Tab-separated table of N, CA and C in Angstrom:
chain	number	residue	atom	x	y	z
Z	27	UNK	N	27.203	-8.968	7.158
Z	27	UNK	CA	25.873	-9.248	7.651
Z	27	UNK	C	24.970	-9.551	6.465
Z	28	UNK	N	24.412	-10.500	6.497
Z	28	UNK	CA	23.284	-11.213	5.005
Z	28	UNK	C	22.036	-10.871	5.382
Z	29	UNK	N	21.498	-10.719	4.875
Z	29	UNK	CA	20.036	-10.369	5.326
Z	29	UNK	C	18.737	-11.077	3.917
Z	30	UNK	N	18.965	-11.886	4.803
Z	30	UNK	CA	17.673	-13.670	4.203
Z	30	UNK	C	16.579	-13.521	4.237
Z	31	UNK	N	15.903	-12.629	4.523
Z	31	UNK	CA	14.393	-12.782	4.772
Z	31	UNK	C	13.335	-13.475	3.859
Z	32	UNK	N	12.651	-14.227	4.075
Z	32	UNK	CA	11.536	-14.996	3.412
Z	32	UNK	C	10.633	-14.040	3.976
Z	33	UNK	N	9.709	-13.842	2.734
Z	33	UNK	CA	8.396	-13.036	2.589
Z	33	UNK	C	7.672	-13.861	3.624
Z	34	UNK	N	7.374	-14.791	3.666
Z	34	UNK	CA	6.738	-15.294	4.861
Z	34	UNK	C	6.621	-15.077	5.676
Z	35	UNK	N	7.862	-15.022	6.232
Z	35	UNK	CA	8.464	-14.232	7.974
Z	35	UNK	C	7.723	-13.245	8.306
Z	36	UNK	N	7.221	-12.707	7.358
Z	36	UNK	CA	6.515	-10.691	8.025
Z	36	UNK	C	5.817	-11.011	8.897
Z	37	UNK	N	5.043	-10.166	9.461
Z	37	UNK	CA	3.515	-10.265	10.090
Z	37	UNK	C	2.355	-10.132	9.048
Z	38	UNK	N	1.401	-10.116	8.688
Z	38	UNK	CA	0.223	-10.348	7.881
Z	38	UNK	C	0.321	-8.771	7.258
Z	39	UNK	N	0.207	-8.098	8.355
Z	39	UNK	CA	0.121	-6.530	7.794
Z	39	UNK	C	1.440	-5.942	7.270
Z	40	UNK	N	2.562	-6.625	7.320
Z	40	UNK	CA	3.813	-6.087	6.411
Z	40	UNK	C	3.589	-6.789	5.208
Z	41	UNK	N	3.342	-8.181	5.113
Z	41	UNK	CA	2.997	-8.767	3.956
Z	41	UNK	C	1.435	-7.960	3.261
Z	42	UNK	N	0.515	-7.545	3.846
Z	42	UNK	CA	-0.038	-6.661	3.072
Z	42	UNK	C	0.183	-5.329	2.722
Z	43	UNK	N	0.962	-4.526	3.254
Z	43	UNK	CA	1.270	-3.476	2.856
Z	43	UNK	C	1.843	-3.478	1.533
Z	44	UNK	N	3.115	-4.416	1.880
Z	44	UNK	CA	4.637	-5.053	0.301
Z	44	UNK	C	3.460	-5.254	-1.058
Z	45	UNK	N	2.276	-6.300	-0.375
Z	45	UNK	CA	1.847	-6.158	-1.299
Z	45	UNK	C	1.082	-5.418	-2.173
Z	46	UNK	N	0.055	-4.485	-1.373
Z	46	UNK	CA	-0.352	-3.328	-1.888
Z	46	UNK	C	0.522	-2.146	-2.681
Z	47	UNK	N	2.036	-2.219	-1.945
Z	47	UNK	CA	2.883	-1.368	-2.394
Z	47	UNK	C	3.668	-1.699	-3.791
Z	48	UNK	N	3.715	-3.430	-3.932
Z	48	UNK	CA	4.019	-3.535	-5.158
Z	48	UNK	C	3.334	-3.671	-6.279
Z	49	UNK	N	1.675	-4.059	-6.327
Z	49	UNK	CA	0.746	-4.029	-7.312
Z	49	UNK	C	0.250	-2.598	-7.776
Z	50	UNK	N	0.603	-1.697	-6.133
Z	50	UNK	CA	0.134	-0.196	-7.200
Z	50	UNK	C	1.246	0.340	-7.701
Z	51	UNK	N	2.333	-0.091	-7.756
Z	51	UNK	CA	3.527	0.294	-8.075
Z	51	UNK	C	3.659	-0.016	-9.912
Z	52	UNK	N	3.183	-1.350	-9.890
Z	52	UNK	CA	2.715	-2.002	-11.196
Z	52	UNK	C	1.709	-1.087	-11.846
Z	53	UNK	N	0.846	-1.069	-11.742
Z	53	UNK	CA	-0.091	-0.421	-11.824
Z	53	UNK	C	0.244	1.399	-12.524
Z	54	UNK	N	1.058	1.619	-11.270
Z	54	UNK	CA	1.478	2.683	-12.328
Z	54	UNK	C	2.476	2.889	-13.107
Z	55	UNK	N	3.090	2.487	-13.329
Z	55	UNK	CA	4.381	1.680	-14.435
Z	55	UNK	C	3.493	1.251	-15.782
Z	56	UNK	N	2.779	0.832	-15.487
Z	56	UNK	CA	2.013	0.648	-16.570
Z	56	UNK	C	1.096	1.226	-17.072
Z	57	UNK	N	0.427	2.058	-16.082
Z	57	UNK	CA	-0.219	3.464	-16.605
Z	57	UNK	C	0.389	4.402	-17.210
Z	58	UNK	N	2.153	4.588	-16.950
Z	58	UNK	CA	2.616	5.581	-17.694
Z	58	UNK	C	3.415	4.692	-19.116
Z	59	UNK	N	3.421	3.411	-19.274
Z	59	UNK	CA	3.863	2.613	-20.344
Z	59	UNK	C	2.770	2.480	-21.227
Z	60	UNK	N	1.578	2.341	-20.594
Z	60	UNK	CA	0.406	2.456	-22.141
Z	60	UNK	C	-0.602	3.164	-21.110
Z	61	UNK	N	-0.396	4.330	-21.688
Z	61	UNK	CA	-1.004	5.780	-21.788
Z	61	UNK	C	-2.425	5.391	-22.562
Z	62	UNK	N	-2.511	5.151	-23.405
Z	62	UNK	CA	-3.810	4.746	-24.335
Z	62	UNK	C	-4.910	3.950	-23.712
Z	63	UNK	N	-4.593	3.054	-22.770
Z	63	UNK	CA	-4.750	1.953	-21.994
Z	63	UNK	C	-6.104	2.516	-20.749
Z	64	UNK	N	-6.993	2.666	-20.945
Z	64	UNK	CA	-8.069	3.392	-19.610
Z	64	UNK	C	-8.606	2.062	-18.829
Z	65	UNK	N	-8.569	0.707	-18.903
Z	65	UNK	CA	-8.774	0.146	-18.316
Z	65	UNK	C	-7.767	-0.174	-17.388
Z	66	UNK	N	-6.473	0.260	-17.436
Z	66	UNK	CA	-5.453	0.355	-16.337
Z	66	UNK	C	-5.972	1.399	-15.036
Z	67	UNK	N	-6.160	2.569	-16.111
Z	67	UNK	CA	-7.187	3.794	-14.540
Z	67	UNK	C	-8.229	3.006	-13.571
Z	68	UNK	N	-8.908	1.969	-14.447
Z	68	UNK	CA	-10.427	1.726	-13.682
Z	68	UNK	C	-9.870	0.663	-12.668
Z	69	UNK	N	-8.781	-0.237	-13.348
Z	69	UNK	CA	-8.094	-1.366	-12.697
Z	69	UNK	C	-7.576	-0.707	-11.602
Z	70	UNK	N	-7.010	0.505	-11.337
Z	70	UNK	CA	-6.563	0.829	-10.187
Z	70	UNK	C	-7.447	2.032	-9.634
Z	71	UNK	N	-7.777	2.137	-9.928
Z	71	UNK	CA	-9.178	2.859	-9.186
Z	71	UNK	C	-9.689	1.921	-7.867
Z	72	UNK	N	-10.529	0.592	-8.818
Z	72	UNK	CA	-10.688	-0.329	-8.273
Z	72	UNK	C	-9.766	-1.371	-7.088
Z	73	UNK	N	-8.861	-1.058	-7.427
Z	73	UNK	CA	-7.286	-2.052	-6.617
Z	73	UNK	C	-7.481	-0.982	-4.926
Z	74	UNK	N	-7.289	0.492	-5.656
Z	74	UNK	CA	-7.380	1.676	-4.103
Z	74	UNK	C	-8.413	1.092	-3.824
Z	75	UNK	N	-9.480	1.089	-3.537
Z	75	UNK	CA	-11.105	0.857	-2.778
Z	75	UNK	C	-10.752	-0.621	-1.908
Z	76	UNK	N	-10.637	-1.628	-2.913
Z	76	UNK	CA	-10.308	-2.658	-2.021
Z	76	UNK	C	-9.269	-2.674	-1.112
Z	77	UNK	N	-8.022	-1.724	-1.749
Z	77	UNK	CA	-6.667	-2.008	-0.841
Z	77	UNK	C	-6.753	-0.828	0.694
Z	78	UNK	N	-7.887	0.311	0.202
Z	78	UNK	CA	-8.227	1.129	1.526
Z	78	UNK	C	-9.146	0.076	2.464
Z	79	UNK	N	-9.816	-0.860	2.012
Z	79	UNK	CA	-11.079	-1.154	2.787
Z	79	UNK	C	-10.337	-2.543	3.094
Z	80	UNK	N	-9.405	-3.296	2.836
Z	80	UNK	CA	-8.803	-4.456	3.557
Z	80	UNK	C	-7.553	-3.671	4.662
Z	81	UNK	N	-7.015	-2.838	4.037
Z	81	UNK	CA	-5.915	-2.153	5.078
Z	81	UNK	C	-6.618	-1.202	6.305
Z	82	UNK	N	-7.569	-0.892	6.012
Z	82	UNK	CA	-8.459	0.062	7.488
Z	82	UNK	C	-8.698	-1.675	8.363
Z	83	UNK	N	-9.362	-2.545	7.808
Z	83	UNK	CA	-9.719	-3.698	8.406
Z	83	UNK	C	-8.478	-4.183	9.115
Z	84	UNK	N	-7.777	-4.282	8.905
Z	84	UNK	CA	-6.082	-4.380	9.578
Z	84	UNK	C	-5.539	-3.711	10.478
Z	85	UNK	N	-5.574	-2.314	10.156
Z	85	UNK	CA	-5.401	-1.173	11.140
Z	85	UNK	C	-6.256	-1.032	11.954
Z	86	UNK	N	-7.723	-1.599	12.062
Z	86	UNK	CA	-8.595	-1.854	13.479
Z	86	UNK	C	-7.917	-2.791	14.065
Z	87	UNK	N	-7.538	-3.664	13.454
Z	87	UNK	CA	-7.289	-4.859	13.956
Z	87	UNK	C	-6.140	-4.524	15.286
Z	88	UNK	N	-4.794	-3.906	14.371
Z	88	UNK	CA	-3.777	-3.296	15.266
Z	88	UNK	C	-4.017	-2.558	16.113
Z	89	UNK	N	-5.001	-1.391	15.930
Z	89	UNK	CA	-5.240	-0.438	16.862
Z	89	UNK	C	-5.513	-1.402	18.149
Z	90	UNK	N	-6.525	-2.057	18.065
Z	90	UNK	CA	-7.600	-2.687	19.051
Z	90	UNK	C	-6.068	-3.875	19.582
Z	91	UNK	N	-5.088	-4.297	18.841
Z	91	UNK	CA	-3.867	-4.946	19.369
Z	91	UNK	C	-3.131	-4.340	20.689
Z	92	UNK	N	-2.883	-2.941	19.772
Z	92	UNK	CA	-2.085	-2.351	20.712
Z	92	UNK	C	-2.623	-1.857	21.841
Z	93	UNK	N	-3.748	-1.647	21.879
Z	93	UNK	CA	-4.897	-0.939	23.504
Z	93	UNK	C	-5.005	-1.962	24.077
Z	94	UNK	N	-4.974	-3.484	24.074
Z	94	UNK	CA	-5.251	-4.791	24.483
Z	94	UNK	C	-3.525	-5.326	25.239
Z	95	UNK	N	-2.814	-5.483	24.461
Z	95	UNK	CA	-1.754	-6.305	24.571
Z	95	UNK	C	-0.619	-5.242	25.171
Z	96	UNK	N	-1.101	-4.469	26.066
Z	96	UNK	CA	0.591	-3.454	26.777
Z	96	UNK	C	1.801	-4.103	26.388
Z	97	UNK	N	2.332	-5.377	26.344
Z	97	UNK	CA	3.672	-5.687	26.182
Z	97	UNK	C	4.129	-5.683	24.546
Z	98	UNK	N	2.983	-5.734	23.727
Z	98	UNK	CA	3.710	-5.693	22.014
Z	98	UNK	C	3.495	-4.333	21.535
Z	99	UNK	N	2.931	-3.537	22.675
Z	99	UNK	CA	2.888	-2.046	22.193
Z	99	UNK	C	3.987	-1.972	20.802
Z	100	UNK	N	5.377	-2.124	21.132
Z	100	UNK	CA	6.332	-1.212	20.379
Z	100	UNK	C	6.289	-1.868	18.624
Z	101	UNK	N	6.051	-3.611	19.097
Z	101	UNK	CA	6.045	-4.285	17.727
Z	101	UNK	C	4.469	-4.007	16.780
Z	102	UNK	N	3.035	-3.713	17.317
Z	102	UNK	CA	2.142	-3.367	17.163
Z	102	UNK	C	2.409	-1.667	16.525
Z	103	UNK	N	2.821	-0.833	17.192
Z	103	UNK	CA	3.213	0.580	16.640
Z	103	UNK	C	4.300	-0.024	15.344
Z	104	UNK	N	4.972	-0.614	15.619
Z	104	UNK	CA	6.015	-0.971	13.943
Z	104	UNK	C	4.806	-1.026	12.727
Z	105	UNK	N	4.361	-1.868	13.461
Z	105	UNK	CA	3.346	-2.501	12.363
Z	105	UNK	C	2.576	-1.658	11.748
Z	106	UNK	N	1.919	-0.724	12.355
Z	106	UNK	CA	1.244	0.151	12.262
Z	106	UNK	C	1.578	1.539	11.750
Z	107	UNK	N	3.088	1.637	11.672
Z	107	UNK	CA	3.479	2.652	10.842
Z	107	UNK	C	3.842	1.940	9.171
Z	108	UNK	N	4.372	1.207	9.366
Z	108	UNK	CA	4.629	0.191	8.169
Z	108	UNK	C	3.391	-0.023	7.335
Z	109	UNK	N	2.212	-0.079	7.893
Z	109	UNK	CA	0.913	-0.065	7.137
Z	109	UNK	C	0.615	0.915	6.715
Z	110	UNK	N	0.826	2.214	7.388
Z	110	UNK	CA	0.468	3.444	7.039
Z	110	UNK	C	1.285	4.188	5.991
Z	111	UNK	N	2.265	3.392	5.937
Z	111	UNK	CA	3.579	4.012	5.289
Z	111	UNK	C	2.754	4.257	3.571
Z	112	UNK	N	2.081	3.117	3.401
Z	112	UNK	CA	1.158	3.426	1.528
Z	112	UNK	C	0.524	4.634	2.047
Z	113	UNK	N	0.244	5.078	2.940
Z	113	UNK	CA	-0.872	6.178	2.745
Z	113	UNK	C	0.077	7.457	1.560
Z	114	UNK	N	0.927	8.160	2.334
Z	114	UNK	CA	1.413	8.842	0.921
Z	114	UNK	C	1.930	8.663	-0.073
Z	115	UNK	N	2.222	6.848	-0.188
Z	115	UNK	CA	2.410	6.602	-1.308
Z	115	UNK	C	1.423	7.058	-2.174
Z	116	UNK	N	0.231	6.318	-1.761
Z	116	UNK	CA	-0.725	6.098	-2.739
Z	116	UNK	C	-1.606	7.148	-2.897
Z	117	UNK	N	-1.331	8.396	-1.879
Z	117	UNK	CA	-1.628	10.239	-2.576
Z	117	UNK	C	-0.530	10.668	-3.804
Z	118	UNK	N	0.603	10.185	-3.505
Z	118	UNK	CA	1.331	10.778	-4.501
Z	118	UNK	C	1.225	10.065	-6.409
Z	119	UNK	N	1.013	9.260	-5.410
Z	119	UNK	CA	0.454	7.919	-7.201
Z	119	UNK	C	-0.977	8.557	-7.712
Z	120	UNK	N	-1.366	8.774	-6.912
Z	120	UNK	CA	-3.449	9.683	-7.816
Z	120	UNK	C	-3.112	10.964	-7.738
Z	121	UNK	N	-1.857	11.955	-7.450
Z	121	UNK	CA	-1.456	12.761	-7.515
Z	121	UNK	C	-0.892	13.203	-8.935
Z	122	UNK	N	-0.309	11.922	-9.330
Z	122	UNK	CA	1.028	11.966	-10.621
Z	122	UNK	C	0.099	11.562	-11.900
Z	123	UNK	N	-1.369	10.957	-11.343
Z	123	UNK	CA	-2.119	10.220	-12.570
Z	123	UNK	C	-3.040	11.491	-12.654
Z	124	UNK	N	-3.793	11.802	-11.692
Z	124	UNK	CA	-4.433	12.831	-12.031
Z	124	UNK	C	-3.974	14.334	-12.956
Z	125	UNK	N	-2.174	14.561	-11.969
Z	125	UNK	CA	-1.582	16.150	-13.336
Z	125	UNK	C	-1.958	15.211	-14.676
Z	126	UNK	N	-1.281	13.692	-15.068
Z	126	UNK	CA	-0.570	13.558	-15.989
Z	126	UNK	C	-2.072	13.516	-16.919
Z	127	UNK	N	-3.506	12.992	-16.336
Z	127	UNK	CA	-4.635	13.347	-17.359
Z	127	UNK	C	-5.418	14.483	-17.302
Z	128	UNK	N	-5.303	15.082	-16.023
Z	128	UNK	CA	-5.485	16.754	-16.608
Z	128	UNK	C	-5.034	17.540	-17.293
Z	129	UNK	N	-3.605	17.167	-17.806
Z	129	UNK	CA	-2.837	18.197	-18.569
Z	129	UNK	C	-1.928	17.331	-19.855
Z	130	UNK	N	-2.629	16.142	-19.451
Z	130	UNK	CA	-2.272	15.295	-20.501
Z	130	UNK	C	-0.310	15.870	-20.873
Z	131	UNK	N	-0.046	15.705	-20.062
Z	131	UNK	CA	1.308	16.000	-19.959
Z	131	UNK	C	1.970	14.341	-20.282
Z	132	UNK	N	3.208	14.687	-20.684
Z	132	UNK	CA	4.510	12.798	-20.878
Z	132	UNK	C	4.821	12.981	-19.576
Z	133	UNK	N	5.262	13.669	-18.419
Z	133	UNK	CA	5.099	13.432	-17.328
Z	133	UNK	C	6.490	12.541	-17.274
C-alpha cells in the first residue's frame, strides 16, 4: 500500500495545523541550537499569538460547520481534532523553553 499524498489534498485546517506544527517545531530546534539567540524567543512568542488567533478563527469556522452540516459531522469532528491536536503540542514547547530559561539548564 503507497501512500502519495500531496499537501494540497488536506482540508485548509490540516494544512494549517502541519503548518503551524512544523514552523514551531523549527522554531524550537533552533531555540535549543542557538541558545544565545533571544530574537528566536520573541520570533516565537510572536508566531503563538498569530498561530492561536488564525487557528481559533478556523475552529469557529468548524464548530459553526459541524452544528450546520449533520451529514459531515464525522469529517468536521476529524478536522477538528487534528486542529486541536497543536494545543499540547504547543504547551509542551513553552513548557521545555520556559524550564530551559528558568534554570538555564542544556536541557
Amino acid at each position: 500500500m503507497e501512500l502519495n499524498y500531496n499537501f494540497k489534498q488536506f482540508p485548509f485546517s490540516t494544512q494549517l495545523a502541519l503548518f503551524c506544527f512544523c514552523i514551531g517545531t523549527i522554531l524550537l530546534v533552533l531555540f535549543f541550537v542557538l541558545p544565545e539567540n533571544d530574537g528566536i524567543v520573541i520570533t516565537g512568542l510572536f508566531f503563538v499569538i498569530f498561530a492561536v488567533f488564525f487557528n481559533a478563527i478556523v475552529l469557529l469556522n468548524l464548530m459553526y460547520q459541524w452544528a450546520t452540516i449533520p451529514k459531515e459531522r464525522e469529517n468536521t469532528s476529524i478536522k477538528i481534532v487534528i486542529l486541536l491536536s497543536n494545543v499540547p503540542i504547543t504547551i509542551l514547547y513553552l513548557f521545555l523553553i520556559t524550564y530551559k530559561v528558568k534554570n538555564n539548564s542544556p536541557f
